[in-house]
Amino acid sequence: STRPYATQTEESVGVEDKRLRMRAWQLNGYDGVEGLTLEMARIPPILRPSDVLVKVHAASVNPIDTVLIGGYGRPVLNIMRALGQLEQGIVDPNQTELPITGGRDFVGEVVGVGQRVRGISVGQRVLGVVSPQGQGSHAEFVVTPASNVCSLPDNVNTEEAASLPYTALTGWSAVVVSGMIPPGKALGKRVLILGAAGGVGSFLCQLLSVWGAQVTGVCSNDAMDLVASLGVEPLDYTDPSTKPMLTADKGYDLIINAAGKDDLEYLSALKPWMGASYVTLSPPLLTNIDQRGLAAGLIKSAREIACQNLTSLSEGRVYKWAFFMPNTRALSHITHLLATHMIRGVVDGVFPFSQTPQAYKHVLNGHARGKTVITLT
Ligand code: NDP
């Protein structure tokens, strides 16, 4: 079979088979967290010579996992899956993406490498991410391109490291790609982080401080101590004077919105006519495509970002979207900062693998203070 995962219930798998199989949290439909079941699945094979197979020790649970299992982004992800299969020469019209496994990142041990992998070897401890369309890490094993993993020194705590890869690469993309701040070059920049206590926000507060920026982190009242401990100035969004103060200040070079929903009033906190940007991590692109189909969804999204920029550009400010992107160099930079204690992984809660649905529910409850992690060791 060309299907990477063929599932059976745990009971129906014989002792012999179990050696080639793994436990994985899977969904056979888009039923949300109630549909998550622990299945015996085939250990994913290395299909491409550039892939590695990793035994997962810990993985984070992200808001994206909680919505993907309800069908969010399905049309776009299925196009990406079909393109990936074409690349491998697999053309099967009956192929389905189900069952799916969540989990966008991991810490683990490399147990297999493709023929063309260089620099990563069996036995190495690594951290890494899976591609958005790939089978996830909420399983005992995961396959991903070697360019998506980085060697992890022994001195770094497993749960802390597992809290970072997906959120950190998302934050990196927001700052470096969308925000156009070159790595390490934020000296003198004033940056506002909305959602500073969450997974992406808590990472960005630290990264931008290390890079020399003057950072303000907007969070809820009860997260002020946490955000201050990240080395930035905390501001309480539940205080009605906070937003008017920021918009009157008009002092920021960059705003990253990692709070879970857009708030365009903050655009006025940017310096006008200085090329300053407001970057949101909640773009409507996938929702538009889910609701209207690919072509109409793309057109609606293009129109929305153009209209928003017509207004903001007329006031000398830029409005941008940001997306998670795998990035080998960024992963290595982040791992170095972690290993040298320049930054830390902020862990909100740790759940054993057997309680993965509870971990999803914890994330669904919102009010994250760092990242939720599941452990398999
Ligand atoms: P989290 O859930 O970890 O963090 C969100 C944080 O925002 C929480 O601490 C929450 O706490 C806080 N928050 C809520 N409302 C406000 C507000 N009005 N002002 C300031 N803070 C607020 O999410 P992540 O950090 O993992 O991700 C951030 C966002 O980015 C999510 O919406 C996620 O879906 C998105 N994302 C997008 C990606 C992309 O490719 N575009 C990739 C990854 C993430 P509290 O409610 O207590 O204030």
Coordinates of C-alpha atoms and ligand atoms in Angstrom, one line a residue:
S1 CA 0.0 0.0 0.0
T2 CA 1.2 3.6 -0.7
R3 CA -0.8 4.9 2.3
P4 CA 1.5 6.0 5.0
Y5 CA -0.8 4.9 7.7
A6 CA -3.1 1.9 7.7
T7 CA -5.1 1.8 11.0
Q8 CA -6.6 -1.1 12.9
T9 CA -7.9 -1.0 16.4
E10 CA -5.4 -1.9 19.1
E11 CA -7.2 -5.2 19.9
S12 CA -7.1 -6.5 16.3
V13 CA -3.3 -6.1 16.0
G14 CA -1.3 -9.3 16.8
V15 CA 1.9 -9.4 18.8
E16 CA 4.1 -9.8 15.7
D17 CA 2.5 -6.8 14.0
K18 CA 2.9 -4.6 17.0
R19 CA 6.7 -4.4 16.4
L20 CA 6.0 -2.5 13.1
R21 CA 3.3 -0.4 14.5
M22 CA 2.9 2.5 16.8
R23 CA 0.3 4.2 18.9
A24 CA -1.0 7.3 17.3
W25 CA -3.8 9.7 18.2
Q26 CA -6.0 9.7 15.0
L27 CA -9.2 11.0 13.6
N28 CA -11.2 9.1 11.1
G29 CA -13.4 12.2 10.4
Y30 CA -13.4 15.8 11.3
D31 CA -15.3 15.4 14.6
G32 CA -13.0 17.6 16.7
V33 CA -11.5 16.5 20.0
E34 CA -14.3 14.0 20.7
G35 CA -13.2 12.1 17.5
L36 CA -9.6 11.6 18.7
T37 CA -8.9 7.9 19.3
L38 CA -5.7 6.1 20.2
E39 CA -5.0 3.6 17.4
M40 CA -2.4 1.2 16.4
A41 CA -1.0 2.6 13.1
R42 CA 1.7 1.6 10.8
I43 CA 5.0 3.3 11.6
P44 CA 5.4 5.9 8.8
P45 CA 7.9 4.7 6.2
I46 CA 10.6 6.9 4.8
L47 CA 9.3 7.5 1.3
R48 CA 11.7 10.3 0.3
P49 CA 15.5 10.0 0.4
S50 CA 15.7 13.4 2.3
D51 CA 13.4 12.2 5.1
V52 CA 14.2 11.2 8.7
L53 CA 12.1 8.9 11.0
V54 CA 12.0 10.2 14.6
K55 CA 10.9 8.4 17.8
V56 CA 8.9 11.1 19.5
H57 CA 9.7 12.0 23.1
A58 CA 7.5 15.1 23.4
A59 CA 5.3 17.3 21.2
S60 CA 3.4 20.5 21.7
V61 CA -0.4 21.1 21.2
N62 CA -1.2 24.2 19.2
P63 CA -4.4 26.1 18.5
I64 CA -4.0 24.9 14.9
D65 CA -4.3 21.2 16.0
T66 CA -7.6 22.0 17.7
V67 CA -9.1 23.5 14.6
L68 CA -7.5 21.2 11.9
I69 CA -9.4 18.3 13.6
G70 CA -12.6 20.1 12.9
G71 CA -11.8 20.4 9.2
Y72 CA -10.2 23.9 9.1
G73 CA -8.0 24.4 6.1
R74 CA -9.0 21.0 4.6
P75 CA -9.1 22.1 0.9
V76 CA -5.7 23.8 0.9
L77 CA -4.1 21.0 2.9
N78 CA -5.5 18.4 0.5
I79 CA -4.0 20.3 -2.5
M80 CA -0.7 20.3 -0.7
R81 CA -1.0 16.6 0.1
A82 CA -1.9 15.8 -3.6
L83 CA 1.1 17.8 -4.8
G84 CA 3.4 16.0 -2.4
Q85 CA 2.1 12.6 -3.6
L86 CA 2.6 13.6 -7.2
E87 CA 6.2 14.4 -6.4
Q88 CA 6.6 10.8 -5.1
G89 CA 4.9 9.5 -8.3
I90 CA 1.7 8.4 -6.4
V91 CA -1.5 8.9 -8.3
D92 CA -4.4 7.4 -6.5
P93 CA -7.8 9.0 -7.0
N94 CA -9.3 7.0 -4.1
Q95 CA -6.6 8.3 -1.8
T96 CA -8.0 10.0 1.3
E97 CA -6.2 12.1 3.9
L98 CA -8.0 10.2 6.7
P99 CA -7.1 9.1 9.2
I100 CA -5.2 12.2 10.3
T101 CA -2.8 12.8 13.2
G102 CA -2.2 16.2 14.8
G103 CA 1.0 17.6 16.2
R104 CA 3.2 20.1 14.3
D105 CA 6.5 19.7 16.2
F106 CA 8.5 17.3 18.4
V107 CA 11.6 16.5 20.4
G108 CA 12.8 12.9 19.8
E109 CA 15.5 10.5 18.6
V110 CA 16.3 9.8 15.0
V111 CA 15.8 6.1 14.3
G112 CA 16.0 6.1 10.5
V113 CA 17.4 8.3 7.7
G114 CA 16.8 8.5 4.0
Q115 CA 19.7 7.8 1.6
R116 CA 20.4 11.5 0.8
V117 CA 20.3 12.8 4.4
R118 CA 23.6 14.4 5.5
G119 CA 24.4 15.9 8.9
I120 CA 21.7 14.1 10.8
S121 CA 22.2 10.5 11.9
V122 CA 20.5 7.7 13.7
G123 CA 20.7 8.0 17.5
Q124 CA 20.8 11.8 17.4
R125 CA 18.5 13.8 19.7
V126 CA 16.7 16.4 17.6
L127 CA 13.9 18.9 17.7
G128 CA 11.8 19.7 14.6
V129 CA 8.6 20.4 12.8
V130 CA 6.4 18.5 10.3
S131 CA 5.1 20.1 7.1
P132 CA 1.6 21.6 7.4
Q133 CA 0.1 18.8 5.3
G134 CA 2.2 16.0 6.9
Q135 CA 1.0 13.4 9.4
G136 CA 1.6 14.8 12.8
S137 CA 3.7 14.1 15.9
H138 CA 1.0 13.1 18.3
A139 CA 2.2 9.6 17.7
E140 CA 5.2 7.4 18.8
F141 CA 7.0 8.0 15.5
V142 CA 7.0 10.8 12.8
V143 CA 8.6 11.3 9.4
T144 CA 9.7 14.7 8.2
P145 CA 12.4 16.1 5.9
A146 CA 15.8 16.3 7.5
S147 CA 15.8 20.1 6.8
N148 CA 13.0 20.3 9.3
V149 CA 15.1 19.0 12.2
C150 CA 18.0 20.3 14.2
S151 CA 20.4 18.5 16.6
L152 CA 19.4 19.2 20.3
P153 CA 22.1 19.4 22.9
D154 CA 21.7 17.1 26.0
N155 CA 21.5 20.1 28.4
V156 CA 18.2 21.2 27.1
N157 CA 15.0 20.1 28.9
T158 CA 12.8 17.9 26.6
E159 CA 9.4 19.6 27.5
E160 CA 10.9 23.1 27.1
A161 CA 12.4 22.3 23.7
A162 CA 9.2 20.7 22.6
S163 CA 7.2 23.8 23.4
L164 CA 9.1 25.8 20.8
P165 CA 9.7 24.6 17.2
Y166 CA 6.3 25.4 15.7
T167 CA 5.5 28.6 17.6
A168 CA 9.1 29.8 17.2
L169 CA 9.2 29.3 13.5
T170 CA 5.8 31.0 13.2
G171 CA 7.1 33.9 15.2
W172 CA 10.3 34.0 13.2
S173 CA 8.3 34.2 10.0
A174 CA 6.2 37.1 11.4
V175 CA 9.3 39.1 12.4
V176 CA 11.8 38.2 9.7
V177 CA 9.7 37.5 6.6
S178 CA 6.7 39.7 7.1
G179 CA 8.2 42.2 9.6
M180 CA 11.4 42.4 7.5
I181 CA 13.7 42.6 10.5
P182 CA 16.9 40.7 9.6
P183 CA 17.9 38.1 12.2
G184 CA 19.7 39.7 15.2
K185 CA 19.2 43.3 13.8
A186 CA 16.5 44.8 16.0
L187 CA 18.6 47.3 18.0
G188 CA 16.7 50.5 18.5
K189 CA 13.4 49.1 17.1
R190 CA 10.3 49.4 19.3
V191 CA 8.1 46.3 19.0
L192 CA 4.6 45.7 20.4
I193 CA 3.6 42.0 20.9
L194 CA -0.1 41.4 21.3
G195 CA -0.8 38.0 23.0
A196 CA 2.6 38.2 24.8
A197 CA 1.7 35.4 27.3
G198 CA 0.8 32.8 24.6
G199 CA 3.1 30.4 22.8
V200 CA 4.2 32.6 19.9
G201 CA 4.1 35.8 22.0
S202 CA 6.2 34.5 24.9
F203 CA 8.9 33.3 22.4
L204 CA 8.8 36.6 20.4
C205 CA 9.2 38.8 23.6
Q206 CA 12.4 36.9 24.3
L207 CA 13.8 36.7 20.7
L208 CA 13.3 40.4 20.0
S209 CA 14.8 41.4 23.4
V210 CA 17.9 39.3 22.6
W211 CA 18.1 40.9 19.2
G212 CA 18.2 44.3 20.9
A213 CA 14.6 45.6 20.4
Q214 CA 12.7 47.5 23.0
V215 CA 9.7 45.3 23.5
T216 CA 6.2 45.9 25.0
G217 CA 4.1 42.8 25.6
V218 CA 0.3 43.2 25.8
C219 CA -1.4 40.5 27.9
S220 CA -4.1 39.9 30.5
N221 CA -3.7 41.3 34.0
D222 CA -2.8 37.9 35.5
A223 CA 0.0 37.3 33.0
M224 CA 1.8 40.5 33.8
D225 CA 4.5 38.8 36.0
L226 CA 5.1 36.1 33.4
V227 CA 5.6 38.7 30.6
A228 CA 7.8 40.9 32.8
S229 CA 9.9 37.8 33.5
L230 CA 10.6 37.5 29.7
G231 CA 12.5 40.8 29.9
V232 CA 9.9 43.1 28.4
E233 CA 7.6 45.8 29.5
P234 CA 4.1 44.2 30.2
L235 CA 0.9 46.1 29.6
D236 CA -2.6 44.9 30.7
Y237 CA -5.2 44.9 27.9
T238 CA -8.0 44.6 30.4
D239 CA -7.1 48.1 31.6
P240 CA -9.2 50.5 29.4
S241 CA -6.5 53.1 29.3
T242 CA -3.9 50.7 27.6
K243 CA -5.1 50.8 24.0
P244 CA -5.7 54.6 23.9
M245 CA -2.3 55.2 25.5
L246 CA -0.6 53.0 22.8
T247 CA -2.4 54.6 19.9
A248 CA -1.7 58.1 21.2
D249 CA 2.0 57.2 21.5
K250 CA 2.4 56.2 17.8
G251 CA 5.8 55.0 18.7
Y252 CA 6.1 51.4 17.3
D253 CA 8.2 50.2 14.4
L254 CA 6.5 46.8 14.4
I255 CA 3.4 45.2 15.9
I256 CA 2.9 41.4 15.9
N257 CA -0.7 40.3 16.7
A258 CA -0.4 36.8 18.2
A259 CA -3.5 37.2 20.3
G260 CA -5.8 35.0 18.2
K261 CA -7.9 37.6 16.6
D262 CA -7.2 40.8 14.6
D263 CA -7.6 44.2 16.2
L264 CA -7.0 46.9 13.6
E265 CA -7.3 49.7 16.1
Y266 CA -3.7 48.9 17.1
L267 CA -2.5 50.0 13.7
S268 CA -2.6 53.6 15.0
A269 CA 0.1 52.7 17.5
L270 CA 2.6 52.4 14.6
K271 CA 4.9 55.3 13.6
P272 CA 3.4 56.8 10.5
W273 CA 5.4 57.2 7.3
M274 CA 8.4 55.2 8.6
G275 CA 7.6 51.9 6.8
A276 CA 6.2 50.4 10.1
S277 CA 4.1 47.2 9.9
Y278 CA 1.3 45.6 11.7
V279 CA 1.6 41.8 11.2
T280 CA -1.3 39.5 12.0
L281 CA -1.0 35.8 12.7
S282 CA -4.8 35.4 12.2
P283 CA -5.2 36.0 8.4
P284 CA -8.6 35.1 7.0
L285 CA -7.1 33.2 4.0
L286 CA -7.9 29.6 4.9
T287 CA -11.3 30.5 6.4
N288 CA -12.2 32.3 3.1
I289 CA -11.1 29.2 1.0
D290 CA -13.0 26.8 3.4
Q291 CA -16.1 28.8 2.9
R292 CA -15.9 29.8 -0.8
G293 CA -13.6 27.4 -2.5
L294 CA -10.1 28.0 -3.7
A295 CA -10.6 30.6 -6.5
A296 CA -13.3 32.7 -4.8
G297 CA -11.5 32.4 -1.4
L298 CA -8.2 33.6 -2.9
I299 CA -10.0 36.6 -4.6
K300 CA -11.8 37.5 -1.4
S301 CA -8.6 37.4 0.6
A302 CA -6.7 39.4 -2.0
R303 CA -9.5 42.0 -1.9
E304 CA -9.5 42.1 1.9
I305 CA -5.7 42.7 2.3
A306 CA -5.7 45.3 -0.6
C307 CA -8.6 47.2 1.0
Q308 CA -7.0 47.2 4.4
N309 CA -3.8 48.5 2.9
L310 CA -5.6 51.2 0.9
T311 CA -6.6 52.6 4.3
S312 CA -3.4 52.0 6.3
L313 CA -1.0 53.0 3.5
S314 CA -2.9 56.3 3.2
E315 CA -1.9 56.8 6.8
G316 CA 1.7 55.7 6.2
R317 CA 1.4 52.2 7.7
V318 CA 1.5 48.6 6.3
Y319 CA -0.8 45.7 7.2
K320 CA 0.5 42.2 6.6
W321 CA -0.2 38.6 7.1
A322 CA 2.2 36.0 8.5
F323 CA 2.2 32.2 8.2
F324 CA 4.3 29.3 9.8
M325 CA 7.2 28.4 7.5
P326 CA 9.7 25.6 8.0
N327 CA 13.2 27.2 8.1
T328 CA 16.4 25.2 8.7
R329 CA 18.6 28.2 9.6
A330 CA 16.0 29.7 11.9
L331 CA 15.6 26.4 13.7
S332 CA 19.3 26.2 14.3
H333 CA 19.4 29.8 15.5
I334 CA 16.5 29.2 18.0
T335 CA 18.1 25.9 19.2
H336 CA 21.4 27.8 19.9
L337 CA 19.6 30.5 21.9
L338 CA 17.8 27.8 23.9
A339 CA 20.9 25.8 24.6
T340 CA 22.9 28.8 25.7
H341 CA 20.0 30.0 28.0
M342 CA 19.4 33.2 26.0
I343 CA 15.8 32.2 25.8
R344 CA 13.6 29.5 27.5
G345 CA 10.6 27.5 26.5
V346 CA 7.5 28.7 28.4
V347 CA 5.5 25.6 29.3
D348 CA 1.9 26.0 30.3
G349 CA 1.1 22.4 31.1
V350 CA 2.5 18.9 30.5
F351 CA 0.2 15.9 29.8
P352 CA 1.2 12.3 29.4
F353 CA 0.6 10.9 25.8
S354 CA -2.4 8.9 27.2
Q355 CA -4.1 12.2 28.0
T356 CA -3.7 13.9 24.7
P357 CA -7.4 14.7 24.3
Q358 CA -7.2 16.5 27.7
A359 CA -4.2 18.4 26.4
Y360 CA -6.3 19.5 23.3
K361 CA -9.1 20.6 25.7
H362 CA -6.7 22.6 27.8
V363 CA -5.6 24.4 24.6
L364 CA -9.2 24.9 23.6
N365 CA -9.9 26.6 26.9
G366 CA -7.7 29.4 25.8
H367 CA -5.8 31.8 28.1
A368 CA -2.5 30.1 27.3
R369 CA 0.5 30.9 29.4
G370 CA 3.2 29.5 27.1
K371 CA 2.7 26.2 25.4
T372 CA 0.9 22.9 26.2
V373 CA 3.1 19.8 25.8
I374 CA 2.5 16.1 25.7
T375 CA 5.2 13.6 26.7
L376 CA 5.8 10.1 25.6
T377 CA 8.8 9.1 27.8
Ligands
NDP1 P1 -1.9 30.9 22.3 O1 -3.3 30.4 22.5 O2 -0.8 30.2 22.9 O3 -1.8 32.4 22.8 C1 -2.7 33.4 22.6 C2 -2.6 34.4 23.8 O4 -3.3 35.6 23.5 C3 -3.1 33.9 25.1 O5 -2.1 34.1 26.1 C4 -4.3 34.8 25.4 O6 -4.4 34.9 26.8 C5 -3.9 36.1 24.7 N1 -4.9 37.0 24.4 C6 -6.2 36.8 24.1 N2 -6.8 38.0 23.8 C7 -5.9 38.9 23.9 C8 -5.9 40.3 23.7 N3 -7.0 41.0 23.3 N4 -4.8 41.0 23.8 C9 -3.6 40.4 24.2 N5 -3.5 39.1 24.4 C10 -4.7 38.4 24.2 O7 -1.7 31.0 20.7 P2 -0.3 30.8 19.9 O8 0.7 31.7 20.6 O9 0.1 29.4 19.7 O10 -0.7 31.4 18.5 C11 -1.1 32.8 18.4 C12 -2.1 33.0 17.3 O11 -1.4 32.7 16.1 C13 -3.2 32.0 17.3 O12 -4.4 32.6 16.9 C14 -2.8 30.9 16.3 O13 -3.9 30.3 15.7 C15 -2.1 31.8 15.3 N6 -1.1 31.0 14.5 C16 -1.1 31.3 13.2 C17 -0.2 30.6 12.4 C18 -0.1 30.9 11.0 O14 0.5 30.2 10.2 N7 -0.7 32.0 10.5 C19 0.7 29.6 13.0 C20 0.6 29.4 14.4 C21 -0.2 30.2 15.1 P3 -5.7 35.6 27.5 O15 -6.9 35.1 26.7 O16 -5.7 35.1 28.9 O17 -5.4 37.0 27.4

